[in-house]
């Protein structure tokens, strides 16, 4: 979704510095705040689940334990981003900024509360993911003989899928911590941190929208890096996920099923060798979606 937002913005605001869709900007800028936290939060969910699998001492899990695990994952993956989106309102100095050739970006009034309320979360979640990933590798190495038995008890998780998830989480983990720290630095470098006075002071003239021509924002090197970093990390993360899971055996099977389902509507029948894939679709009547995860903190404008 974040990649789609960036794609639409890059088209609508190419060579444009107007405000043709203010409601769109209100919604998407707040969503980008959540996406910047949601990606490392999703990585934390994956690393935590992988650690549970690698360190489990029993091969059967009760229904109550499964429900509790799902509740915790939802709380982390959705609850934390929603909380941060809400907390961002406290340090949101004005509605948003519009950058020529980029589109709408969220704005944060740089005061001391901005760090714990908004800026620290990708780095914090990345550090926790790092710890879980390290514990996962240690547990897997110590219990690698028992690991095959654990995987056999989980019909939805193969060894190949587990290792791809582990590789994805490790890549994300390695990227999130340094990028989270660098994002905080690049967003605040050379910018004066104002003292927090009051809610009224922070939100004075809140409905103001700052329009920044490309000739202006492109002259600030730190700002260019922050904007482009937040702009490209979403599609890069998506491509990384596709590279790891888009060519897996189960994914290729679903591609064949989808292809022949469409081909049948044009009178094209599958060969005998492809009947097994088609029969899978006839039995299930649906495709099992993969859940995408990519990492980055959205760039934020700073109130002068």
XYZ file of C-alpha atoms in Angstrom:
304
model
C 0.000 0.000 0.000
C 2.822 2.415 0.833
C 4.436 1.664 -2.542
C 1.114 2.369 -4.264
C 0.811 5.692 -2.434
C 4.325 6.703 -3.477
C 3.585 5.644 -7.058
C 0.385 7.697 -7.262
C 2.048 10.721 -5.674
C 4.977 10.575 -8.090
C 2.552 10.756 -11.020
C 0.122 13.356 -9.676
C 2.823 15.696 -8.375
C 5.322 15.300 -11.202
C 6.161 18.897 -12.066
C 3.216 19.935 -9.897
C 3.222 21.812 -6.612
C -0.514 22.293 -6.178
C -2.946 20.599 -3.825
C -5.442 18.780 -6.053
C -6.365 16.158 -3.435
C -6.111 17.499 0.143
C -8.155 14.654 1.651
C -5.910 12.129 -0.082
C -2.891 13.820 1.490
C -4.465 13.837 4.955
C -5.068 10.092 4.754
C -1.865 8.980 3.039
C 0.533 11.042 5.141
C -0.900 9.536 8.296
C -0.746 6.074 6.711
C 2.935 6.595 5.839
C 3.637 7.313 9.494
C 2.101 3.942 10.333
C 3.876 2.174 7.458
C 7.247 3.410 8.652
C 6.570 1.639 11.950
C 4.477 -1.222 10.578
C 7.248 -2.754 8.496
C 9.721 -3.230 11.377
C 6.767 -4.279 13.560
C 5.885 -6.992 11.039
C 9.520 -8.071 11.012
C 9.398 -8.324 14.792
C 6.348 -10.596 14.513
C 8.209 -12.853 12.082
C 11.371 -12.997 14.163
C 9.380 -13.676 17.301
C 7.443 -16.494 15.618
C 10.611 -18.019 14.156
C 12.187 -17.965 17.592
C 9.144 -19.714 19.071
C 9.413 -22.424 16.420
C 13.170 -22.845 16.840
C 13.019 -23.012 20.634
C 9.782 -24.976 21.115
C 10.106 -28.082 23.279
C 6.825 -29.694 22.249
C 5.539 -30.579 18.786
C 1.865 -29.883 19.528
C 0.388 -26.489 20.332
C -3.006 -26.009 21.933
C -5.733 -23.964 20.283
C -5.582 -21.476 23.130
C -1.842 -20.980 22.572
C -2.443 -20.402 18.864
C -5.091 -17.786 19.604
C -2.801 -16.058 22.075
C 0.002 -16.008 19.497
C -2.315 -14.492 16.884
C -3.509 -11.859 19.341
C 0.081 -10.895 20.188
C 1.028 -10.680 16.501
C -1.969 -8.452 15.753
C -1.159 -6.263 18.744
C 2.412 -5.794 17.523
C 1.827 -5.657 13.770
C -1.265 -3.430 13.825
C -1.579 -2.078 17.349
C 1.825 -0.380 17.540
C 1.501 1.412 14.156
C -1.990 2.643 15.070
C -0.714 3.903 18.420
C 2.195 5.729 16.758
C -0.144 7.244 14.156
C -2.253 8.554 17.025
C 0.746 9.809 19.010
C 2.056 11.599 15.928
C -0.890 13.984 16.212
C 0.678 15.379 19.390
C 3.780 16.579 17.515
C 2.164 17.256 14.139
C 2.858 20.945 13.641
C 0.649 21.401 10.570
C -1.355 19.288 8.133
C 1.387 18.187 5.729
C 3.996 19.349 3.246
C 3.738 19.101 -0.541
C 7.003 18.577 -2.399
C 7.169 19.104 -6.128
C 7.890 15.802 -7.956
C 7.342 13.866 -4.708
C 3.845 14.590 -3.390
C 2.505 14.759 0.147
C 4.760 13.947 3.079
C 3.962 13.951 6.806
C 5.347 16.683 9.003
C 6.662 16.495 12.549
C 7.354 19.509 14.750
C 10.805 18.685 16.079
C 10.550 18.961 19.854
C 11.907 16.579 22.534
C 8.608 14.603 22.709
C 8.889 13.828 18.979
C 11.689 11.334 19.639
C 9.880 8.946 22.026
C 6.466 9.481 20.420
C 7.380 8.971 16.745
C 11.020 8.925 15.706
C 12.406 6.148 17.908
C 9.974 3.350 17.021
C 11.584 1.875 13.870
C 14.955 1.763 15.623
C 13.483 0.302 18.821
C 11.553 -2.413 16.983
C 14.605 -3.157 14.866
C 16.725 -3.682 17.978
C 14.154 -6.068 19.464
C 13.995 -7.956 16.143
C 17.780 -8.175 16.172
C 17.672 -9.836 19.582
C 14.993 -12.324 18.512
C 16.843 -13.162 15.288
C 20.051 -13.792 17.215
C 18.235 -16.050 19.679
C 16.611 -17.882 16.751
C 19.958 -18.657 15.141
C 21.390 -19.847 18.460
C 18.348 -22.031 19.201
C 18.334 -23.492 15.717
C 22.007 -24.412 15.905
C 21.635 -26.035 19.318
C 18.491 -27.976 18.418
C 18.984 -28.565 14.693
C 18.351 -32.312 15.073
C 14.950 -31.760 16.712
C 14.085 -29.020 14.232
C 12.956 -31.428 11.502
C 10.431 -33.000 13.883
C 9.042 -29.586 14.793
C 8.584 -28.682 11.130
C 6.773 -31.946 10.409
C 4.235 -31.031 13.089
C 3.507 -27.737 11.290
C 1.741 -28.506 8.018
C 1.874 -24.881 6.839
C 5.628 -24.428 7.291
C 8.266 -26.266 5.305
C 12.002 -26.117 5.886
C 12.426 -24.108 2.687
C 9.810 -21.563 3.720
C 11.255 -21.326 7.228
C 14.755 -20.566 5.959
C 13.437 -18.011 3.465
C 11.550 -16.304 6.283
C 14.686 -16.400 8.403
C 16.738 -14.892 5.574
C 14.134 -12.171 5.010
C 13.966 -11.310 8.689
C 17.765 -11.241 9.004
C 18.102 -8.919 6.009
C 15.383 -6.673 7.377
C 16.961 -6.810 10.829
C 20.389 -5.833 9.513
C 18.862 -2.970 7.524
C 16.366 -1.649 10.079
C 18.781 -0.837 12.904
C 21.317 1.190 10.885
C 18.650 2.747 8.665
C 16.504 3.625 11.674
C 19.445 5.340 13.344
C 20.467 7.049 10.114
C 16.896 8.171 9.469
C 16.738 9.891 12.844
C 20.072 11.556 12.136
C 19.253 12.679 8.597
C 15.804 13.975 9.588
C 17.199 16.083 12.410
C 20.694 17.031 11.203
C 21.096 20.795 11.166
C 17.539 21.310 12.415
C 16.977 23.163 15.653
C 15.075 21.204 18.292
C 12.453 23.549 19.701
C 11.287 23.364 23.287
C 7.875 21.870 23.918
C 5.679 24.672 25.218
C 2.101 23.508 24.903
C -0.425 21.809 22.668
C -1.690 25.195 21.515
C 1.798 26.354 20.547
C 2.594 23.168 18.629
C -0.696 23.227 16.736
C -0.830 26.947 16.065
C -2.008 27.514 12.470
C -2.433 23.755 12.157
C -4.278 23.863 8.825
C -1.289 25.440 7.119
C 0.148 23.462 4.175
C 3.730 24.094 3.100
C 4.442 23.887 -0.630
C 8.100 23.316 -1.484
C 9.345 23.645 -5.098
C 11.851 21.083 -6.336
C 14.425 23.832 -6.812
C 14.276 24.488 -3.059
C 14.159 21.057 -1.415
C 16.689 19.559 -3.832
C 19.278 22.104 -2.663
C 19.281 20.567 0.828
C 21.386 17.398 0.651
C 20.158 15.922 3.937
C 16.549 16.552 3.010
C 17.022 14.951 -0.421
C 18.520 11.833 1.183
C 15.683 11.623 3.731
C 12.983 12.032 1.081
C 14.468 9.585 -1.419
C 15.264 7.062 1.309
C 11.681 6.977 2.501
C 10.415 6.996 -1.074
C 12.336 3.980 -2.378
C 12.588 1.663 0.608
C 8.979 0.500 0.224
C 9.287 -0.800 -3.374
C 12.782 -2.162 -2.666
C 11.394 -4.088 0.302
C 8.578 -5.426 -1.855
C 11.025 -6.562 -4.544
C 13.153 -8.236 -1.890
C 10.158 -10.160 -0.602
C 9.200 -11.200 -4.139
C 12.753 -12.336 -4.858
C 12.665 -14.617 -1.811
C 9.115 -15.946 -2.130
C 7.926 -15.162 -5.665
C 9.872 -18.021 -7.251
C 9.302 -20.621 -4.551
C 7.705 -23.928 -5.487
C 4.361 -23.125 -3.867
C 4.286 -19.693 -5.540
C 4.979 -21.192 -8.978
C 2.195 -23.704 -8.384
C -0.239 -20.880 -7.638
C 0.904 -19.024 -10.763
C 0.118 -22.098 -12.874
C -3.280 -22.492 -11.243
C -4.122 -18.826 -11.856
C -2.877 -18.986 -15.459
C -4.957 -22.009 -16.397
C -8.002 -20.611 -14.593
C -7.798 -17.525 -16.823
C -6.916 -19.575 -19.912
C -10.027 -21.719 -19.505
C -12.184 -18.638 -19.979
C -10.610 -18.251 -23.433
C -11.189 -21.875 -24.374
C -7.613 -22.999 -23.724
C -7.361 -26.306 -21.903
C -4.310 -27.431 -19.895
C -2.119 -30.259 -21.035
C -2.209 -33.578 -19.247
C 0.962 -32.701 -17.338
C -0.696 -29.597 -15.897
C -3.882 -31.295 -14.704
C -2.545 -31.733 -11.186
C -2.183 -27.976 -10.757
C -5.680 -27.390 -12.075
C -7.108 -30.056 -9.790
C -5.578 -28.242 -6.840
C -7.609 -25.190 -7.768
C -10.787 -27.195 -8.288
C -10.473 -28.607 -4.773
C -9.624 -25.388 -3.002
C -11.444 -22.844 -5.202
C -9.152 -20.136 -3.911
C -5.539 -19.075 -3.882
C -3.660 -18.859 -0.622
C -2.158 -15.374 -0.415
C 1.355 -14.772 0.840
C 1.819 -12.031 3.438
C 4.315 -9.387 2.448
C 6.592 -7.788 4.903
C 9.457 -5.352 3.658
C 11.580 -1.112 6.403
C 11.832 2.398 6.731
C 10.697 5.400 8.537
C 8.794 7.794 6.395
C 10.478 11.118 5.726
C 8.960 13.919 7.687
C 8.920 17.609 7.150
C 9.955 19.746 10.095
C 8.132 22.801 11.195
C 10.229 25.956 11.080
